[in-house]
Every structure is written in structure tokens, then in C-alpha cells.
Tab-separated table of C-alpha atoms in Angstrom:
chain	number	residue	atom	x	y	z
A	1	MET	CA	66.116	86.149	114.256
A	2	ALA	CA	63.771	88.099	116.528
A	3	GLU	CA	60.944	86.197	118.206
A	4	GLU	CA	58.460	88.355	116.223
A	5	PRO	CA	60.278	88.784	113.048
A	6	LEU	CA	59.843	91.997	111.054
A	7	VAL	CA	58.610	90.678	107.495
A	8	LEU	CA	58.637	92.947	104.186
A	9	GLY	CA	55.859	91.693	101.983
A	10	PHE	CA	55.532	92.138	98.161
A	11	GLU	CA	52.247	91.698	96.359
A	12	THR	CA	52.086	91.947	92.585
A	13	SER	CA	49.722	89.358	91.336
A	14	CYS	CA	47.371	91.455	89.345
A	15	ASP	CA	47.048	95.279	89.056
A	16	GLU	CA	48.094	96.295	92.838
A	17	THR	CA	51.452	96.889	93.901
A	18	GLY	CA	51.246	96.237	97.631
A	19	ILE	CA	54.085	96.518	100.086
A	20	GLY	CA	53.234	95.458	103.661
A	21	LEU	CA	55.350	95.514	106.962
A	22	VAL	CA	54.425	93.055	109.720
A	23	ARG	CA	55.956	92.276	113.092
A	24	GLY	CA	54.847	88.959	114.363
A	25	HIS	CA	51.128	89.236	113.995
A	26	THR	CA	51.050	93.256	114.257
A	27	LEU	CA	50.519	95.210	110.996
A	28	LEU	CA	53.009	98.087	110.944
A	29	SER	CA	52.280	99.541	107.438
A	30	ASP	CA	50.266	98.652	104.142
A	31	ALA	CA	51.235	100.757	101.199
A	32	LEU	CA	49.314	100.392	97.857
A	33	ALA	CA	49.694	101.731	94.470
A	34	THR	CA	46.961	100.759	91.878
A	35	SER	CA	47.063	100.999	88.076
A	36	MET	CA	43.165	100.253	88.010
A	37	ALA	CA	42.368	103.623	86.567
A	38	GLU	CA	44.594	102.575	83.377
A	39	HIS	CA	42.705	99.316	82.952
A	40	GLU	CA	39.202	100.810	83.176
A	41	ARG	CA	38.802	101.857	79.704
A	42	PHE	CA	39.519	98.218	78.757
A	43	GLY	CA	36.805	96.664	80.866
A	44	GLY	CA	39.517	94.466	82.606
A	45	VAL	CA	43.142	94.097	83.626
A	46	VAL	CA	45.550	94.145	80.910
A	47	PRO	CA	48.739	92.332	81.770
A	48	GLU	CA	51.259	94.389	80.074
A	49	ILE	CA	49.972	97.627	81.560
A	50	ALA	CA	49.876	96.036	84.943
A	51	SER	CA	53.551	94.712	84.792
A	52	ARG	CA	54.800	98.067	83.584
A	53	ALA	CA	52.938	99.848	86.277
A	54	HIS	CA	54.250	97.622	89.002
A	55	LEU	CA	57.809	98.605	87.656
A	56	GLU	CA	57.042	102.329	87.993
A	57	ALA	CA	55.597	102.021	91.477
A	58	MET	CA	57.679	99.299	93.334
A	59	VAL	CA	60.561	101.458	94.665
A	60	PRO	CA	58.275	104.530	95.920
A	61	THR	CA	55.759	102.123	97.471
A	62	VAL	CA	58.567	100.425	99.418
A	63	HIS	CA	59.956	103.612	100.719
A	64	ARG	CA	56.241	104.639	101.639
A	65	ALA	CA	55.642	101.645	103.559
A	66	LEU	CA	58.890	101.972	105.653
A	67	ALA	CA	58.013	105.596	106.342
A	68	ASP	CA	54.415	104.708	107.494
A	69	ALA	CA	55.922	101.935	109.683
A	70	GLY	CA	58.602	104.242	111.221
A	71	VAL	CA	61.241	101.437	110.390
A	72	ALA	CA	64.430	101.335	108.496
A	73	LEU	CA	65.197	98.798	105.745
A	74	GLY	CA	67.981	97.341	107.728
A	75	ASP	CA	65.573	96.271	110.368
A	76	VAL	CA	63.624	93.919	108.218
A	77	ASP	CA	64.328	90.303	109.173
A	78	ALA	CA	62.857	88.525	106.254
A	79	VAL	CA	61.285	89.191	102.901
A	80	ALA	CA	57.958	87.350	101.500
A	81	VAL	CA	56.453	87.750	98.001
A	82	THR	CA	53.692	86.362	96.132
A	83	GLY	CA	55.227	83.662	93.918
A	84	GLY	CA	51.793	82.540	92.600
A	85	PRO	CA	49.003	82.315	91.372
A	86	GLY	CA	48.437	85.509	89.218
A	87	LEU	CA	49.512	87.215	86.103
A	88	THR	CA	52.952	86.001	84.901
A	89	GLY	CA	54.416	89.326	83.952
A	90	ALA	CA	53.157	90.863	87.194
A	91	LEU	CA	54.397	88.301	89.409
A	92	LEU	CA	57.874	88.341	88.073
A	93	VAL	CA	58.178	91.941	88.865
A	94	GLY	CA	57.465	91.429	92.371
A	95	VAL	CA	59.657	88.350	92.581
A	96	ALA	CA	62.641	90.072	91.183
A	97	ALA	CA	62.223	92.974	93.534
A	98	ALA	CA	61.974	90.882	96.355
A	99	LYS	CA	64.900	88.878	95.625
A	100	ALA	CA	66.913	91.953	95.053
A	101	TYR	CA	66.044	93.223	98.589
A	102	ALA	CA	66.458	90.113	100.473
A	103	LEU	CA	69.946	89.610	98.740
A	104	ALA	CA	70.894	93.272	99.474
A	105	LEU	CA	69.764	92.794	103.120
A	106	GLY	CA	71.173	89.256	103.682
A	107	VAL	CA	67.789	88.024	104.897
A	108	PRO	CA	65.770	84.944	104.069
A	109	LEU	CA	63.178	84.985	101.127
A	110	TYR	CA	59.786	83.426	101.235
A	111	GLY	CA	57.792	82.671	98.076
A	112	VAL	CA	54.183	82.443	99.200
A	113	ASN	CA	50.878	81.511	97.905
A	114	HIS	CA	48.560	84.222	97.171
A	115	LEU	CA	45.362	82.385	98.074
A	116	ALA	CA	46.958	81.217	101.468
A	117	ALA	CA	47.972	85.045	102.145
A	118	HIS	CA	44.446	86.010	101.795
A	119	VAL	CA	43.739	83.601	104.732
A	120	ALA	CA	46.887	84.602	106.790
A	121	VAL	CA	45.929	88.392	106.633
A	122	ASP	CA	42.910	87.704	109.009
A	123	GLU	CA	45.254	87.012	111.621
A	124	LEU	CA	46.281	90.614	111.667
A	125	GLU	CA	42.981	91.664	113.087
A	126	HIS	CA	41.507	88.479	114.906
A	127	GLY	CA	44.548	86.763	116.223
A	128	ARG	CA	45.610	83.356	115.486
A	129	LEU	CA	43.566	81.421	113.245
A	130	ALA	CA	41.752	78.535	114.836
A	131	GLU	CA	42.970	75.408	113.182
A	132	PRO	CA	41.315	73.432	111.435
A	133	SER	CA	39.268	76.320	109.827
A	134	ILE	CA	37.482	76.485	106.656
A	135	ALA	CA	38.275	79.286	104.297
A	136	MET	CA	36.117	80.747	101.382
A	137	LEU	CA	38.233	82.908	99.018
A	138	VAL	CA	36.259	84.846	96.586
A	139	SER	CA	37.780	87.314	94.341
A	140	GLY	CA	38.037	88.416	90.417
A	141	GLY	CA	40.333	85.404	89.733
A	142	HIS	CA	39.531	82.829	92.272
A	143	SER	CA	36.610	81.252	94.030
A	144	SER	CA	37.700	78.432	96.397
A	145	ILE	CA	36.727	76.541	99.572
A	146	LEU	CA	39.569	75.209	101.460
A	147	LEU	CA	40.345	73.235	104.684
A	148	VAL	CA	43.091	74.734	106.745
A	149	PRO	CA	44.379	72.398	109.231
A	150	ASP	CA	47.796	74.239	109.416
A	151	LEU	CA	48.266	77.443	107.686
A	152	SER	CA	52.095	77.335	107.557
A	153	GLN	CA	52.084	74.015	105.634
A	154	ASP	CA	48.647	72.205	105.187
A	155	VAL	CA	46.041	73.863	103.016
A	156	GLN	CA	43.636	71.556	101.033
A	157	GLU	CA	41.261	72.539	98.500
A	158	LEU	CA	37.728	71.162	98.604
A	159	GLY	CA	36.296	73.057	95.836
A	160	ARG	CA	36.620	75.845	93.420
A	161	THR	CA	35.100	77.477	90.462
A	162	ILE	CA	34.804	75.462	87.277
A	163	ASP	CA	34.467	78.441	85.010
A	164	ASP	CA	34.126	82.321	85.949
A	165	ALA	CA	35.118	83.425	89.458
A	166	ALA	CA	32.560	85.212	91.604
A	167	GLY	CA	34.484	88.538	91.096
A	168	GLU	CA	34.734	88.114	87.250
A	169	ALA	CA	30.778	87.533	87.223
A	170	PHE	CA	30.265	90.783	88.866
A	171	ASP	CA	32.672	92.534	86.381
A	172	LYS	CA	30.996	90.933	83.432
A	173	VAL	CA	27.301	91.662	84.939
A	174	ALA	CA	28.234	95.213	85.597
A	175	ARG	CA	29.164	95.759	81.944
A	176	VAL	CA	25.782	94.514	80.954
A	177	LEU	CA	24.268	97.029	83.252
A	178	ASP	CA	26.496	99.830	82.113
A	179	LEU	CA	28.097	100.183	85.557
A	180	PRO	CA	31.763	100.916	86.052
A	181	PHE	CA	34.693	98.376	86.314
A	182	PRO	CA	35.533	96.689	88.650
A	183	GLY	CA	31.929	95.747	88.961
A	184	GLY	CA	31.610	94.606	92.725
A	185	PRO	CA	31.398	97.954	94.268
A	186	PRO	CA	28.894	99.504	91.986
A	187	ILE	CA	26.906	96.439	92.039
A	188	ASP	CA	26.840	96.362	95.775
A	189	ARG	CA	25.799	100.160	95.795
A	190	ALA	CA	23.004	99.642	93.085
A	191	ALA	CA	21.675	96.472	94.957
A	192	GLN	CA	20.920	98.507	98.189
A	193	ASP	CA	18.242	100.306	96.295
A	194	GLY	CA	16.693	97.233	94.593
A	195	THR	CA	14.875	94.130	95.505
A	196	ALA	CA	16.005	90.463	94.679
A	197	SER	CA	12.901	89.996	92.776
A	198	ILE	CA	14.176	88.327	89.949
A	199	ALA	CA	14.765	84.554	90.082
A	200	PHE	CA	18.343	83.990	88.564
A	201	PRO	CA	19.773	80.470	88.669
A	202	ARG	CA	21.905	79.037	91.319
A	203	GLY	CA	24.696	77.043	89.595
A	204	LEU	CA	25.820	73.487	90.807
A	205	THR	CA	23.308	73.286	93.807
A	206	GLY	CA	21.583	70.280	92.560
A	207	PRO	CA	21.693	66.869	94.673
A	208	ARG	CA	24.334	65.159	92.060
A	209	ASP	CA	26.483	68.502	91.693
A	210	PRO	CA	29.854	68.713	93.410
A	211	ALA	CA	29.240	69.897	96.803
A	212	TYR	CA	31.819	72.618	97.016
A	213	ASP	CA	32.593	73.793	93.386
A	214	PHE	CA	31.256	76.880	91.989
A	215	SER	CA	29.768	77.808	88.511
A	216	PHE	CA	28.772	81.388	87.819
A	217	SER	CA	29.071	81.437	83.908
A	218	GLY	CA	25.561	80.489	83.393
A	219	LEU	CA	24.357	82.896	85.834
A	220	LYS	CA	26.180	85.641	84.171
A	221	THR	CA	24.703	84.493	80.769
A	222	ALA	CA	21.040	84.191	82.475
A	223	VAL	CA	21.442	88.001	83.610
A	224	ALA	CA	22.668	89.064	80.203
A	225	ARG	CA	19.698	87.290	78.160
A	226	TRP	CA	17.091	88.501	80.743
A	227	VAL	CA	18.356	92.077	80.223
A	228	GLU	CA	18.336	91.772	76.281
A	229	ALA	CA	14.808	90.262	76.467
A	230	GLN	CA	13.578	93.091	78.657
A	231	GLN	CA	15.181	95.647	76.361
A	232	ARG	CA	13.925	94.010	73.074
A	233	ASP	CA	10.444	93.937	74.346
A	234	GLY	CA	10.623	97.613	75.271
A	235	VAL	CA	10.340	97.145	79.053
A	236	HIS	CA	12.353	99.300	81.572
A	237	VAL	CA	15.118	97.578	83.019
A	238	SER	CA	15.516	98.403	86.877
A	239	VAL	CA	19.411	98.222	87.339
A	240	PRO	CA	18.936	98.154	91.158
A	241	ASP	CA	16.633	95.017	91.022
A	242	VAL	CA	18.782	93.212	88.493
A	243	ALA	CA	21.916	93.997	90.710
A	244	ALA	CA	20.174	92.809	93.799
A	245	SER	CA	19.006	89.737	92.182
A	246	PHE	CA	22.212	88.799	90.681
A	247	GLN	CA	24.052	89.541	93.948
A	248	GLU	CA	21.628	87.535	96.010
A	249	ALA	CA	22.193	84.480	93.607
A	250	VAL	CA	25.979	84.705	94.020
A	251	VAL	CA	25.789	85.258	97.723
A	252	ASP	CA	23.270	82.371	98.318
A	253	VAL	CA	25.663	79.779	96.727
A	254	LEU	CA	28.890	81.091	98.167
A	255	THR	CA	27.452	81.250	101.846
A	256	ALA	CA	25.450	77.807	101.499
A	257	LYS	CA	28.611	75.878	100.237
A	258	ALA	CA	30.885	77.388	102.860
A	259	VAL	CA	28.497	76.515	105.619
A	260	ARG	CA	28.110	72.991	104.320
A	261	ALA	CA	31.651	72.617	104.292
A	262	CYS	CA	32.060	73.654	107.836
A	263	ARG	CA	29.267	71.211	108.696
A	264	ASP	CA	30.602	68.245	106.620
A	265	HIS	CA	34.076	68.365	108.133
A	266	GLY	CA	33.078	69.249	111.771
A	267	VAL	CA	34.765	72.765	111.687
A	268	ASP	CA	33.159	75.443	113.556
A	269	HIS	CA	35.392	78.463	112.275
A	270	LEU	CA	34.975	80.084	108.738
A	271	VAL	CA	37.329	82.551	107.181
A	272	VAL	CA	36.016	84.567	104.218
A	273	GLY	CA	38.578	86.544	102.218
A	274	GLY	CA	39.425	88.042	98.735
A	275	GLY	CA	37.948	91.104	97.190
A	276	VAL	CA	34.439	89.823	97.062
A	277	ALA	CA	34.484	89.450	100.689
A	278	ALA	CA	34.009	93.209	100.818
A	279	ASN	CA	30.639	92.781	99.529
A	280	SER	CA	28.041	94.016	102.117
A	281	ARG	CA	25.317	91.397	101.394
A	282	LEU	CA	27.851	88.602	101.404
A	283	ARG	CA	29.095	89.667	104.804
A	284	ALA	CA	25.508	89.897	106.133
A	285	VAL	CA	24.104	86.562	104.825
A	286	ALA	CA	27.493	84.671	105.893
A	287	GLN	CA	26.977	86.222	109.405
A	288	GLU	CA	23.292	85.015	109.512
A	289	ARG	CA	23.998	81.566	108.281
A	290	CYS	CA	27.023	81.108	110.567
A	291	ASP	CA	25.087	82.264	113.656
A	292	ALA	CA	22.380	79.929	112.951
A	293	ALA	CA	24.813	77.005	112.424
A	294	GLY	CA	26.879	77.677	115.438
A	295	ILE	CA	29.972	78.567	113.284
A	296	VAL	CA	32.458	81.508	114.066
A	297	LEU	CA	32.853	83.705	111.062
A	298	ARG	CA	36.012	85.891	110.564
A	299	VAL	CA	36.339	88.302	107.883
A	300	PRO	CA	38.973	90.817	107.542
A	301	SER	CA	38.293	94.709	107.155
A	302	ARG	CA	37.468	95.639	103.682
A	303	ARG	CA	40.777	97.210	103.002
A	304	LEU	CA	42.468	93.883	103.742
A	305	CYS	CA	39.982	91.730	101.616
A	306	THR	CA	41.312	93.093	98.245
A	307	ASP	CA	45.038	92.352	97.250
A	308	ASN	CA	47.633	94.101	99.560
A	309	GLY	CA	51.248	93.635	100.797
A	310	ALA	CA	50.135	93.097	104.367
A	311	MET	CA	48.697	89.669	103.568
A	312	VAL	CA	51.948	88.416	102.133
A	313	ALA	CA	53.999	89.839	104.971
A	314	ALA	CA	51.397	88.116	107.407
A	315	LEU	CA	51.885	84.701	105.859
A	316	GLY	CA	55.731	85.306	105.651
A	317	SER	CA	55.730	85.921	109.308
A	318	ARG	CA	53.869	82.911	110.060
A	319	LEU	CA	56.313	80.886	107.985
A	320	VAL	CA	59.224	82.459	109.702
A	321	MET	CA	57.852	81.614	113.260
A	322	ALA	CA	56.621	78.020	112.405
A	323	GLY	CA	60.464	77.392	111.209
A	324	VAL	CA	59.674	76.630	107.620
A	325	ALA	CA	62.587	76.804	105.338
A	326	PRO	CA	63.124	79.798	103.006
A	327	SER	CA	62.892	79.645	99.349
A	328	ALA	CA	65.861	79.102	97.237
A	329	PRO	CA	67.775	81.784	95.510
A	330	ASP	CA	66.471	80.714	92.034
A	331	LEU	CA	62.759	81.332	93.060
A	332	GLY	CA	60.637	82.095	90.071
A	333	ALA	CA	56.856	82.955	89.434
A	334	ASP	CA	54.121	80.210	88.934
A	335	SER	CA	50.923	81.667	87.497
A	336	SER	CA	49.058	78.519	88.329
A	337	LEU	CA	50.531	77.710	91.661
A	338	PRO	CA	48.224	75.408	93.492
A	339	VAL	CA	46.739	76.434	96.875
A	340	GLU	CA	48.216	73.199	98.372
A	341	VAL	CA	51.740	74.820	97.916
A	342	VAL	CA	51.830	77.280	100.886
A	343	SER	CA	55.463	78.493	100.193
A	344	ARG	CA	57.982	77.429	97.471
């Protein structure tokens, strides 16, 4: 196999059909098809709709990725696919497609962890990851703090959300404020015109609370009750102020716990990934707190924070170059795959 393998990556853990091509640590193409418009009227992702959309988008998206990269299918050295965690039906579509391509091409197949892939994608923009690093992953389905001694084989979970993930809380608060789905971008935009003047709670930040776990369910409920009380009393609700105050509460907790994890473990590099990492306030506060603590902050560009095939190809390339054994032909999907299992 080439010293810098050409890896074809498949990502179908939720509603995005992502196909990426990576050579070594160089991104060649990142093609994406989304079914978000079909889910918007339901206020959340409908698994069956997502699975059918993946089926329809798969082959055209692969062809587009190859064309964008200027390579032929026969040039591919390995195939990588998200094997979990995620929606079972959606994962199965990607795994089946990846297995078919790998078998037809006669190349190894790597089933990779979705969360570890969110860390790996940063290497496409900022070079080799410092090891160990602390990684904070924040998305619609996950909010985790990880210790990463070796991205190819040793990822350790330090903390996670015990209820709603940060992105899920954004979606639910957006619904309360009559903002579009998904809630992250509209809340970020609305907050820019508001002030964080409402004292919403910061979950799991007491002295006896778990140091690295998150809880956003209480915050979401507090926002909903505050809005309901204002409306009941006939008081005008400032959407920008509520958005800014809610966003500040989320960002405050996320960044404080991530910096604390770095300090506690003697690690001076923090990687932030996942869809919520595209939030402008999170990026700003994380940079401020990392600068103050002498920590190097790495955050991928916004287009690589959300789910994409490039991140899967990036992790697949890392595994190939590290000499990790490929997956067995009977690779399946695991909707609750633990982050400690980087590949399977």
C-alpha cells in the first residue's frame, strides 16, 4: 500500500450522507448530501426518512467526491466507514455501501468510531494531533470530554452528558423561541443582537458534581419555564436576550470543564469538534480561556465540524498508516459503540 494511502470515507450516522477522500493527511474532496429539509417539518431527525435518503444519495455522492478529487475509484487504497454510534438504520446503509465498495475494489475496510473521527478531522487542517490531547466533542447527539493519548488506538472518555446533549438543547430551546430547526445556527445569529442578561442555571457545576460530566436538560427546562412565565404575565420576550443567555450558559459550562480537564491531566492541547463547535461564542470563549491557561486550542473550520465523510476518511487514513488491522468482512453497525473502541 502507498506510504500515504488514498482512503474513501463513508459517513451516514444521522441525516448527512458524507463521502470524503483523503490521501495521508491531505483532504482531496468532501461531498455531502443532506436530508435536513425533509426533517425540518418534524422538528427533529426521523430515522426512517434519513435511512431512505442515504440510499438515494449514496452512489451520486460517491461519484461527486471522486470527480471533485480528480481520482478514479481504482486508485483507492482503503475504505473507511462510520460503524457507530448513530442511528441504526442510517449506519447500516453506510456500512453496506462501504463493504460493497471495499469488496469490489479488493481493498481493506475499516469500521471507525464516529466520535474519534470528529477528532481526526482536525489533522486535515492543523497537522498531526499532539498526543496526549484533550478533546471536547459537542453535537446534537453527543457531549463528551476525551483524553486522547493515541488517536489510532487509545481514546478514553473522561465525561459525557447524563441527559440532553448540547446540540439537542439548542434544538429544543429554538423550538421554544419559534426559531428554525436545527437550532444551533439561528440561536447563534439571534444571540449576536442580544445580551446575556438572564441568569440561567449551569448544570453539574457544584463542588460535589462530576468534574467532566454535562447536564443540559435542566437548562432547557429553565429556559422554557422562564419564557412561559413572561408570556403569562404579558411581558415581551426578547428572543435575542434569551438566545444569548442560554448560549452563554452552555458555552460557560462546556469551556470551563474542558479547560479543567486539560489542567487536571497536565495536557496543553485542546481539540473541539462536533456540530456545536461551529458556534461563534463557543469558539471565542474557548480561545479566551485557553489563552489564559496556556493551552493550545485547535478547532476545525465550520464545514468540518458537522458530520462529513472527510472525518471518516481522515481517521481511516490514520489507522492504515499506524498499521491497525482492518475490520472483518462481517462488520456490522453498533448504534451505541463506545468511544474507547476507535475501530472494529
